[in-house]
mmCIF file of C-alpha atoms in Angstrom:
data_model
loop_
_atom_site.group_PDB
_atom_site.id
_atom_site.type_symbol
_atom_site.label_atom_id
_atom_site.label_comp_id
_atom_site.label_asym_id
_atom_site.label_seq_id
_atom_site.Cartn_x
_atom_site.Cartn_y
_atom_site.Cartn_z
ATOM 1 C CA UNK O 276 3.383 17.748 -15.608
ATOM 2 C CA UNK O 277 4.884 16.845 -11.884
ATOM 3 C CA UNK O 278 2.430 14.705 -9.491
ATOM 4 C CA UNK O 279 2.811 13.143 -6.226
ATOM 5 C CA UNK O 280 2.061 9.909 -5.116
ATOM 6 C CA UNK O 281 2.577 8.439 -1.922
ATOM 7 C CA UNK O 282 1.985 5.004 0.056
ATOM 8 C CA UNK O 283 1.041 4.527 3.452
ATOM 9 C CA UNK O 284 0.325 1.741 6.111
ATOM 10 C CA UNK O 285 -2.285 2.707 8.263
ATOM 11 C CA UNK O 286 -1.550 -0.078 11.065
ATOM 12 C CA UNK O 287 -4.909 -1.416 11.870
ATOM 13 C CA UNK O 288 -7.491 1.394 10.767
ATOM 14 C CA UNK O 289 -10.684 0.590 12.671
ATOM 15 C CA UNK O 290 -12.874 2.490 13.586
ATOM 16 C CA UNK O 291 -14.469 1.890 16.972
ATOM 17 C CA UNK O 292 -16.810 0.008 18.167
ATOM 18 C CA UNK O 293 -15.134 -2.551 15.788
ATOM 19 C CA UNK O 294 -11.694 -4.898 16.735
ATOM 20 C CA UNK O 295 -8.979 -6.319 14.985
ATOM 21 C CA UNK O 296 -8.542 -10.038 14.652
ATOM 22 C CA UNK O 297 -9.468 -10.070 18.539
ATOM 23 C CA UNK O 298 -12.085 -9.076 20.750
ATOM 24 C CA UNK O 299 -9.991 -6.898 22.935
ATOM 25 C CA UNK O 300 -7.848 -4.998 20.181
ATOM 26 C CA UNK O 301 -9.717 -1.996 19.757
ATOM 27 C CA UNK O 302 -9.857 1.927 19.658
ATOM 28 C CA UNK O 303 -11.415 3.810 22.538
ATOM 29 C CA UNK O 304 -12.940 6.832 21.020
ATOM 30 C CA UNK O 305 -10.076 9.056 22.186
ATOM 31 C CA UNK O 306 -7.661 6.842 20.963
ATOM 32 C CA UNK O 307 -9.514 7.016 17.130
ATOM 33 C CA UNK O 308 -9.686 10.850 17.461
ATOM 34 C CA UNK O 309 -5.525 11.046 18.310
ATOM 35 C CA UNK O 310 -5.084 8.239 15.322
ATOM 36 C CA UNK O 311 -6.819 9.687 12.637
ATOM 37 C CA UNK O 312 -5.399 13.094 13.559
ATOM 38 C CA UNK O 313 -1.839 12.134 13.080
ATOM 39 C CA UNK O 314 -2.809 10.215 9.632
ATOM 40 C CA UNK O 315 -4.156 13.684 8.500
ATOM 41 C CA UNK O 316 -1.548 15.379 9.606
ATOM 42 C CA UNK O 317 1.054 12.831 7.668
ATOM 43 C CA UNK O 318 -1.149 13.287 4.900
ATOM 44 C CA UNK O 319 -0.942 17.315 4.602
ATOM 45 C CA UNK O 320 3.065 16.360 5.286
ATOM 46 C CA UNK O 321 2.650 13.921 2.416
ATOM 47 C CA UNK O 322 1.258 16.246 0.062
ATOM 48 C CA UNK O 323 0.422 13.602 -1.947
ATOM 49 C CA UNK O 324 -2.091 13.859 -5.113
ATOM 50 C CA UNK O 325 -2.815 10.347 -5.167
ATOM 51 C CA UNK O 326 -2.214 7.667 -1.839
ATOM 52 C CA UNK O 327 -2.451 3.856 -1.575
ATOM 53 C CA UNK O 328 -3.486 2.792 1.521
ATOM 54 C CA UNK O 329 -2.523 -0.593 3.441
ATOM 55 C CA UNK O 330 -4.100 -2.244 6.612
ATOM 56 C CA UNK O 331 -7.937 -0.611 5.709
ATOM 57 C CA UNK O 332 -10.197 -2.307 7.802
ATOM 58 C CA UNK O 333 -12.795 0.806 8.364
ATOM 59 C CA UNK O 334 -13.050 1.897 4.653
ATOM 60 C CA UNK O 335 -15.908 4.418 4.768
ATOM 61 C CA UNK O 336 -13.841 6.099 7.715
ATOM 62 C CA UNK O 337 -10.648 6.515 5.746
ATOM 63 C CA UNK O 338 -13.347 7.609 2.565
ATOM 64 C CA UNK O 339 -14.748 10.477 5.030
ATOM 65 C CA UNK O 340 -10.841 11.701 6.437
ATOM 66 C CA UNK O 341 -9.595 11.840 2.649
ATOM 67 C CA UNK O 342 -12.217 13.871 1.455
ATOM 68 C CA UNK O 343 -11.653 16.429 4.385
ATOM 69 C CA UNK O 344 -8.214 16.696 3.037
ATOM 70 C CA UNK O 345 -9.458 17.574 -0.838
ATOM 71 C CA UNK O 346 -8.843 13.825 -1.941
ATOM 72 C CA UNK O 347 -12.429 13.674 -4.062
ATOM 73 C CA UNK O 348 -11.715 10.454 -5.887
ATOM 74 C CA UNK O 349 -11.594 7.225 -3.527
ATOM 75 C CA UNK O 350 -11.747 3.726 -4.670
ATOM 76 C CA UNK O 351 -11.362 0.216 -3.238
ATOM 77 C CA UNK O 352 -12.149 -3.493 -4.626
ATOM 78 C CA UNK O 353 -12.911 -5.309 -1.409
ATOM 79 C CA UNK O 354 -14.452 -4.849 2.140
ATOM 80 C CA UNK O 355 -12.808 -6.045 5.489
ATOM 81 C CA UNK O 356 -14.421 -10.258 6.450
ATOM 82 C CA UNK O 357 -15.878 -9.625 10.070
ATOM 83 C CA UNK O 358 -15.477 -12.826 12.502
ATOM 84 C CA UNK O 359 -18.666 -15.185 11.806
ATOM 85 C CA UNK O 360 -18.901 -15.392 15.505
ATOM 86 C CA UNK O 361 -19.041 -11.638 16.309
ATOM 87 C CA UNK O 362 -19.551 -8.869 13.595
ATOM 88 C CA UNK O 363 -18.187 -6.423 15.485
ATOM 89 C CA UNK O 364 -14.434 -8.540 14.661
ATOM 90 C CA UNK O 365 -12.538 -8.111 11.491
ATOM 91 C CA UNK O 366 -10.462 -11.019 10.687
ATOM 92 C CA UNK O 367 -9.246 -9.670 6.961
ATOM 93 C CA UNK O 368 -8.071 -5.980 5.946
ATOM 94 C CA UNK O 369 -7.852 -4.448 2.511
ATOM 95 C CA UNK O 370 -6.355 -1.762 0.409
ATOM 96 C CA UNK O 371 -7.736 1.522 -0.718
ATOM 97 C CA UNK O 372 -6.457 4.210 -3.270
ATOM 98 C CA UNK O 373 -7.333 8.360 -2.389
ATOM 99 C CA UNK O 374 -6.595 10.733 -5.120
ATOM 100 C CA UNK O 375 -7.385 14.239 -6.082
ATOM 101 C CA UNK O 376 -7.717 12.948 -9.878
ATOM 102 C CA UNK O 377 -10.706 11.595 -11.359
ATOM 103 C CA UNK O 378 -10.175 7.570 -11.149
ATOM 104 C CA UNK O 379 -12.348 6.790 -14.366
ATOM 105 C CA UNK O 380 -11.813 3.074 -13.709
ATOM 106 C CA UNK O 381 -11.188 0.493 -11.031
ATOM 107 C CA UNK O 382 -10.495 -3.021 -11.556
ATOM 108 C CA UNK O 383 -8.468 -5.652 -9.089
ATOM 109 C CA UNK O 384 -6.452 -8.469 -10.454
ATOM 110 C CA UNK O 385 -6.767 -11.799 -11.776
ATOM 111 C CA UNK O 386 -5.242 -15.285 -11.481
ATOM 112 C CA UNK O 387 -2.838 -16.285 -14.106
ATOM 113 C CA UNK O 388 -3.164 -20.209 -14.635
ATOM 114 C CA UNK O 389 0.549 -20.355 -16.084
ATOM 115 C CA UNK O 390 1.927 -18.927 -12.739
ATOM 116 C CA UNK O 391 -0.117 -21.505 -10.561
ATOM 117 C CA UNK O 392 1.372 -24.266 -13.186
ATOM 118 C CA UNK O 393 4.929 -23.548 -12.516
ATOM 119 C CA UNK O 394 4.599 -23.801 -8.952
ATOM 120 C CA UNK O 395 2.179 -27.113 -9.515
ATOM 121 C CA UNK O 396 -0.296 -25.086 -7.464
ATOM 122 C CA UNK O 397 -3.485 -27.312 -7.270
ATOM 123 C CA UNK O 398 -5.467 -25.430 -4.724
ATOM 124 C CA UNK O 399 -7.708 -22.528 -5.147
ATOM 125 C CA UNK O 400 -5.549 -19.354 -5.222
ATOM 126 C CA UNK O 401 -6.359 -16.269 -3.855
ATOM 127 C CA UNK O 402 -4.235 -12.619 -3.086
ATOM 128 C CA UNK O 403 -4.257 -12.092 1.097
ATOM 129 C CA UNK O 404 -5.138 -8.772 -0.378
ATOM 130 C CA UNK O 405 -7.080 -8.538 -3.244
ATOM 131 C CA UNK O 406 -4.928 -5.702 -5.403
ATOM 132 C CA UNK O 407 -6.147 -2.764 -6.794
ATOM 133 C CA UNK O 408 -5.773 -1.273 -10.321
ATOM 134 C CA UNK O 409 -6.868 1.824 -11.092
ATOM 135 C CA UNK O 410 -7.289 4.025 -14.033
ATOM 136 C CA UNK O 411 -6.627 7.683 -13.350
ATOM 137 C CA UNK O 412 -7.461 11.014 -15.369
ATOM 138 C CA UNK O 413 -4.456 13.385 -14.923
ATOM 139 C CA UNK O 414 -5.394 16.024 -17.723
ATOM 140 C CA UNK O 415 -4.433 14.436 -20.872
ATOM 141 C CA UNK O 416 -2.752 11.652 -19.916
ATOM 142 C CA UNK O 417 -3.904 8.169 -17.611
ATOM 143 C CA UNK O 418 -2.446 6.837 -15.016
ATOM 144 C CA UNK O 419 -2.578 3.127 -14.064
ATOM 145 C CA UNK O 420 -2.307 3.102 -10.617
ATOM 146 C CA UNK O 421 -1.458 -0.285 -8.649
ATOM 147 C CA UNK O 422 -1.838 -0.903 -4.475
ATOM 148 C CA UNK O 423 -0.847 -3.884 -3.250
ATOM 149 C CA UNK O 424 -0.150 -5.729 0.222
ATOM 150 C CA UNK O 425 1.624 -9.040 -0.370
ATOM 151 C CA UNK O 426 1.629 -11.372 1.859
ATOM 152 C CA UNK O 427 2.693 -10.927 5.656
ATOM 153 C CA UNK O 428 5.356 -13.326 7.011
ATOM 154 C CA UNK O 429 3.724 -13.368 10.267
ATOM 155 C CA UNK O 430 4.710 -16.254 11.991
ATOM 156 C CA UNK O 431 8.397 -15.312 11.060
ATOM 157 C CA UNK O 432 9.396 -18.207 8.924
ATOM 158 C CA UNK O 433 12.487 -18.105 7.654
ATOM 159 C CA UNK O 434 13.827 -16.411 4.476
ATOM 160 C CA UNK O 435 16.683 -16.192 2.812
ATOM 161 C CA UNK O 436 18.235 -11.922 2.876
ATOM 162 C CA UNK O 437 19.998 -11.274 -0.672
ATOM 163 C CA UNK O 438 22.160 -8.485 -1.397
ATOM 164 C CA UNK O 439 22.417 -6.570 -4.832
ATOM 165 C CA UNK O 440 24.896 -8.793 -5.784
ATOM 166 C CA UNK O 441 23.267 -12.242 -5.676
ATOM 167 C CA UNK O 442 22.113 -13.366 -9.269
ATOM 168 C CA UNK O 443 18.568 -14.406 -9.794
ATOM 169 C CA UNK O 444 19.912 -17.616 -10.337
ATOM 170 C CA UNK O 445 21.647 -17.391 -7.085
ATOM 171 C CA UNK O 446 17.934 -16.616 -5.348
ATOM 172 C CA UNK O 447 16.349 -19.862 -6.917
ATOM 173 C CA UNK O 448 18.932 -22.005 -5.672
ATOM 174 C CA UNK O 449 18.395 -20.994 -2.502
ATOM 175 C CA UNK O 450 14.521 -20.225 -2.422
ATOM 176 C CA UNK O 451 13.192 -23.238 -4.913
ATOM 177 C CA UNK O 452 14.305 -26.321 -2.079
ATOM 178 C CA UNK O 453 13.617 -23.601 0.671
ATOM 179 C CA UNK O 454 10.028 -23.890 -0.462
ATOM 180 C CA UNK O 455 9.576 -27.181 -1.504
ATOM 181 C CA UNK O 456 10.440 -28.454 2.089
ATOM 182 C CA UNK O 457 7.652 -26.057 2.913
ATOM 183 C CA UNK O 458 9.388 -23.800 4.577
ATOM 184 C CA UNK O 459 7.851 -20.468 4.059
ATOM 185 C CA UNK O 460 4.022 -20.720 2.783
ATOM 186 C CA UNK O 461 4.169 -16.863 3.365
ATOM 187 C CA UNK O 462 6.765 -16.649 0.348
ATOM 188 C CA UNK O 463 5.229 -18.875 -1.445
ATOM 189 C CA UNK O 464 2.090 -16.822 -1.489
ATOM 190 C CA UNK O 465 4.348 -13.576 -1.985
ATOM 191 C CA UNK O 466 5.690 -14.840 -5.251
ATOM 192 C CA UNK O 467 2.504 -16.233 -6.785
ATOM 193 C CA UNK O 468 1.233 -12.950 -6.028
ATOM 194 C CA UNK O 469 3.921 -11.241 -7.103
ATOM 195 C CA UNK O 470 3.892 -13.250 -10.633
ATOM 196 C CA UNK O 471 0.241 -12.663 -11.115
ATOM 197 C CA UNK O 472 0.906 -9.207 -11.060
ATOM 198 C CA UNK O 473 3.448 -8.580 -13.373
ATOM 199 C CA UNK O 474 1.696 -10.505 -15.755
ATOM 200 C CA UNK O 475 -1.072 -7.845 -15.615
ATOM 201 C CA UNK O 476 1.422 -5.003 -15.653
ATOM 202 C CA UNK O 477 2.985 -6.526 -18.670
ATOM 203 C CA UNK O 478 -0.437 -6.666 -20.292
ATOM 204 C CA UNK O 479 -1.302 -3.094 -19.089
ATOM 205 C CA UNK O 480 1.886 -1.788 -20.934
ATOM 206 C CA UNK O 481 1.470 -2.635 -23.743
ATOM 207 C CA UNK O 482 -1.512 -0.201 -23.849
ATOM 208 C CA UNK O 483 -0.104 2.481 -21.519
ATOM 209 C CA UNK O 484 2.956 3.732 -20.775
ATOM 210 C CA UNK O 485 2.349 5.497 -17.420
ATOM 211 C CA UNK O 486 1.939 2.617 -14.702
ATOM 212 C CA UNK O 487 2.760 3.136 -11.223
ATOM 213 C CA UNK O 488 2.635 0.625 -8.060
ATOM 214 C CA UNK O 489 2.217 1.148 -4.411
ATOM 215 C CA UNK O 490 2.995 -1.089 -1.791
ATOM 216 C CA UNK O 491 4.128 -2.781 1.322
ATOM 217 C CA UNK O 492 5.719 -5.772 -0.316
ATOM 218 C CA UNK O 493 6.772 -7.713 3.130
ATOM 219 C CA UNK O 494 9.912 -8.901 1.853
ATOM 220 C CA UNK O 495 13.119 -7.553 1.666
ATOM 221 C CA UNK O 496 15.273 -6.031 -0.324
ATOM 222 C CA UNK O 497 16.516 -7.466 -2.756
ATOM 223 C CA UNK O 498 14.283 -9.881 -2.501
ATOM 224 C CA UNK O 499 12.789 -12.573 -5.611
ATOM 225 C CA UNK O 500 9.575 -10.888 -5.262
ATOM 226 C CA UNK O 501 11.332 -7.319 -6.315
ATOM 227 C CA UNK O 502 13.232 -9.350 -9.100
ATOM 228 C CA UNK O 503 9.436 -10.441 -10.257
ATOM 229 C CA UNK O 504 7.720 -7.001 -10.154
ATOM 230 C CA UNK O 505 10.682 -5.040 -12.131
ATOM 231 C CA UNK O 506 12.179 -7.641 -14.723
ATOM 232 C CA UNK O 507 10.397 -9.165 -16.931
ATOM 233 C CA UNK O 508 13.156 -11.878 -17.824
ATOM 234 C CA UNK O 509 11.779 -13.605 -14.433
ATOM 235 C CA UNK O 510 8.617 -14.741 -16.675
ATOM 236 C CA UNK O 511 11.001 -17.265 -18.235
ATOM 237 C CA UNK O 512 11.317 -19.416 -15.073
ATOM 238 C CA UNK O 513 9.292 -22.075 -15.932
ATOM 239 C CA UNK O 514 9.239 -24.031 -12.569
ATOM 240 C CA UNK O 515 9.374 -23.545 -8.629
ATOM 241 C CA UNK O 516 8.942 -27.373 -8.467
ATOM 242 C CA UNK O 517 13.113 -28.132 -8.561
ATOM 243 C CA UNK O 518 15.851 -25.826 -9.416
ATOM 244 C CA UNK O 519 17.133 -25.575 -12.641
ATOM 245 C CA UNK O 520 19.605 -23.499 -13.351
ATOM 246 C CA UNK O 521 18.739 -20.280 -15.596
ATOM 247 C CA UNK O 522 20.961 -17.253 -16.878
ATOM 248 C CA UNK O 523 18.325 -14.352 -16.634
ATOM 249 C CA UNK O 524 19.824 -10.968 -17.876
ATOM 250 C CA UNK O 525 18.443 -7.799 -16.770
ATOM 251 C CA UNK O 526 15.453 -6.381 -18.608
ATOM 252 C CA UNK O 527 13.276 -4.059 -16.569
ATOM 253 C CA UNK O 528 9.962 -3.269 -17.155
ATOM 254 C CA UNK O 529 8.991 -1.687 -13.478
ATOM 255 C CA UNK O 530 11.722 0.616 -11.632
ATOM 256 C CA UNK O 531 12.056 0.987 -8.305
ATOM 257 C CA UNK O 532 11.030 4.783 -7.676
ATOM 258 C CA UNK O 533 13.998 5.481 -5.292
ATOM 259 C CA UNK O 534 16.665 4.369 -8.192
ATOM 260 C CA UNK O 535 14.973 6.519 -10.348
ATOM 261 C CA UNK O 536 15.053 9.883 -8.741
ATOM 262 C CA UNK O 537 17.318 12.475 -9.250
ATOM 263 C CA UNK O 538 16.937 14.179 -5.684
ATOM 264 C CA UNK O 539 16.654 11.488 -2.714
ATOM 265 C CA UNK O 540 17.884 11.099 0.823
ATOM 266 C CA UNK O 541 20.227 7.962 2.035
ATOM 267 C CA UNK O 542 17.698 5.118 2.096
ATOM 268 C CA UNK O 543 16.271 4.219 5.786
ATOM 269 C CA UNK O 544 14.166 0.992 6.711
ATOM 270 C CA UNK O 545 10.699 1.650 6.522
ATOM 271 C CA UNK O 546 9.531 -0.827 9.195
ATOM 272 C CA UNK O 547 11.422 -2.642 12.009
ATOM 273 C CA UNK O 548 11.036 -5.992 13.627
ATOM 274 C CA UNK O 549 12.898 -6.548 16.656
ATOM 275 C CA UNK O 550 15.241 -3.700 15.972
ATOM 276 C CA UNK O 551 16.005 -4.587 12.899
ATOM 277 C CA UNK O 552 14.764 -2.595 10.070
ATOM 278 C CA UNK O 553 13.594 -3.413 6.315
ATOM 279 C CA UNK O 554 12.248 -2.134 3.352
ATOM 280 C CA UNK O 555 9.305 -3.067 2.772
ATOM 281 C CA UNK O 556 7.472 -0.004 1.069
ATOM 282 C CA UNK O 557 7.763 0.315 -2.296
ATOM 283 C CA UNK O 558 6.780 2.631 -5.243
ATOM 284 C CA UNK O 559 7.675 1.003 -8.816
ATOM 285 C CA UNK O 560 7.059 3.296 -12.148
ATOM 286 C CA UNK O 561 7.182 2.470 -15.904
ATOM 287 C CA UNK O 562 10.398 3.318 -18.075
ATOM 288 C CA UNK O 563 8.404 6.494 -19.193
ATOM 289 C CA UNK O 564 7.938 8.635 -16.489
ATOM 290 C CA UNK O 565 10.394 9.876 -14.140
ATOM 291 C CA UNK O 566 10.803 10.324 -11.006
ATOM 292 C CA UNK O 567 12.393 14.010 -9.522
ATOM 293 C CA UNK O 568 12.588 13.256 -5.867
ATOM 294 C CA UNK O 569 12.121 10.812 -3.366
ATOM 295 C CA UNK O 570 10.903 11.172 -0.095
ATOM 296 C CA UNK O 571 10.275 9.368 3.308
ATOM 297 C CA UNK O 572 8.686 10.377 6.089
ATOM 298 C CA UNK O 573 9.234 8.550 9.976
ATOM 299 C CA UNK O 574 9.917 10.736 12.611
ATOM 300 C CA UNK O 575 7.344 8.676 14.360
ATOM 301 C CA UNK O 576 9.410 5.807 13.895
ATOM 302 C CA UNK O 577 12.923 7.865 15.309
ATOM 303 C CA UNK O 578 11.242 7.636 18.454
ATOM 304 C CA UNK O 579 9.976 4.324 18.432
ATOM 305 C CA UNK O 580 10.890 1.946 15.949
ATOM 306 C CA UNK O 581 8.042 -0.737 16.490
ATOM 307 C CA UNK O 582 5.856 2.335 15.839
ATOM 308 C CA UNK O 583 2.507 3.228 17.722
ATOM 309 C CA UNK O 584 -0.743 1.509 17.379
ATOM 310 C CA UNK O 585 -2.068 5.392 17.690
ATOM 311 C CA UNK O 586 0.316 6.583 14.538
ATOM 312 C CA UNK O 587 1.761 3.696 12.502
ATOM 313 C CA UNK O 588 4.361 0.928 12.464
ATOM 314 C CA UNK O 589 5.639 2.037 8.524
ATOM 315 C CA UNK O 590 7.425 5.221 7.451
ATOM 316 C CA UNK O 591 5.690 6.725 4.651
ATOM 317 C CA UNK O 592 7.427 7.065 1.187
ATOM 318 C CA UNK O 593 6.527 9.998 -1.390
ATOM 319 C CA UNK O 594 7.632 10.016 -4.967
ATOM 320 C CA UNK O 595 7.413 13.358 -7.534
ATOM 321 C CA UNK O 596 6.810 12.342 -10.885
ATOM 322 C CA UNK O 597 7.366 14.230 -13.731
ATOM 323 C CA UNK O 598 4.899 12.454 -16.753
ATOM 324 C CA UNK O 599 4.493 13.927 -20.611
#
């Protein structure tokens, strides 16, 4: 049987009287009605049977629009952290999953102690989202359903950008010092995230064989974190302490959703910064199921590529998947 899924960053869903991060950021009640128009109307566009949701701050809101729209099923795993100073501030966001499936199970992720060991991480670790994971009904068949929102690079440290050519190897070399000198913290939360989650996705498969994820990674293609979600060869690192250097072959366990599809448009960034575009919204699947098109949606983003705090700042990807 064919299903949709789809994944989509809100950009700051609050609902007023509440804020973002700051006192001042906040919705007007016109504003809210124009914002969570648009998201329904991106959502009928969408036509999506099951959505993962980035950037939730108002979570009961965004329950209330998706059942409107026939989404009966709605599930998170944490709430937005309101300033301690004013409760009427959020200072965190979350994720949420819609779906038009019965989800018979929701779980979120835990820490893996061998991935905080190979980056000698003595701290107490913790996702800047916690991750959901989701077990939905579809019929016969179940569908593990992943949303995640890694960790933002916000104060725009740098990165290294890899093309499809550079070896994994190639990436360490580069990224192990890089993050040693403390360069990026932001990566170095991306990829301890991104580790703890394919070891659960490993785990998961070996009990299911129809696993999807959803996401707005914040890295780039190409990028280590990508390498980490979709080959599970990257498990053999066995330090981010000092480079050593490793011959990793290719042996997927995740795809990338647009690779897999048999009908899909030239790929477009689906987020800018400063006029320059990435892509940053994923949608991974397990060998098994297939994928028959690919879509994106950002019109909004034609017009203005640093999108509008009353639409959002992220195209909108779709992917048909064909499961039996």
């Amino acid at each position: 049987m064919n299903i949709k899924i789809g994944t989509f960053n809100l950009f700051q869903f609050v609902k007023p009287p509440y804020s973002w991060y700051i006192k001042k950021d906040k919705f007007d009640d016109i504003q809210w009605k124009k914002k969570t128009t648009w998201i329904k109307e991106q959502l009928i566009l969408m036509d999506c049977d099951i959505v993962g949701f980035q950037e939730v701050f108002s979570v009961e809101a965004l329950k209330e629009l998706t059942l409107e729209l026939g989404y009966n099923y709605f599930t998170y795993v944490d709430l937005a952290k309101v300033d301690k100073d004013n409760d009427k501030v959020f200072i965190s966001t979350t994720v949420a999953l819609a779906s038009k499936y019965p989800i018979t199970k929701t779980q979120t992720v835990d820490i893996n102690s061998d991935t905080l060991e190979k980056f000698d991480y003595k701290d107490e670790f913790n996702f800047a989202r916690l991750p959901i994971k989701a077990t939905i009904k579809i019929d016969n068949y179940e569908l593990i359903a992943y949303v995640i929102h890694l960790k933002s690079n916000r104060l725009n440290e740098y990165e290294y950008k890899f093309n499809e050519n550079n070896t994994i190897d190639e990436k360490l070399k580069k990224v192990i010092p890089s993050i040693n000198r403390g360069n990026s913290p932001a990566l170095t939360q991306r990829l301890i995230e991104s580790f703890n989650l394919s070891s659960d996705i490993l785990k998961t498969e070996e009990k299911n064989r129809f696993i999807c994820v959803l996401g707005d990674l914040n890295d780039r293609q190409n990028s280590l974190c990508i390498d980490i979600l979709t080959n599970k060869k990257c498990h053999n690192i066995k330090t981010f302490k000092e480079y050593e250097s490793i011959d990793l072959k290719e042996d997927l366990y995740m795809y990338d959703s647009y690779n897999k599809a048999s009908e899909k448009p030239q790929r477009k960034p689906t987020s800018y910064y400063k006029t320059v575009g990435n892509i940053l919204d994923y949608i991974f699947v397990s060998k098994d199921i297939n994928v028959v098109n690919f879509k994106q949606h950002d019109l909004h983003l034609r017009d203005n590529q640093n999108g509008s705090i009353l639409q959002s700042d992220h195209a909108q990807i779709v992917a048909q998947l064909s499961i039996k």
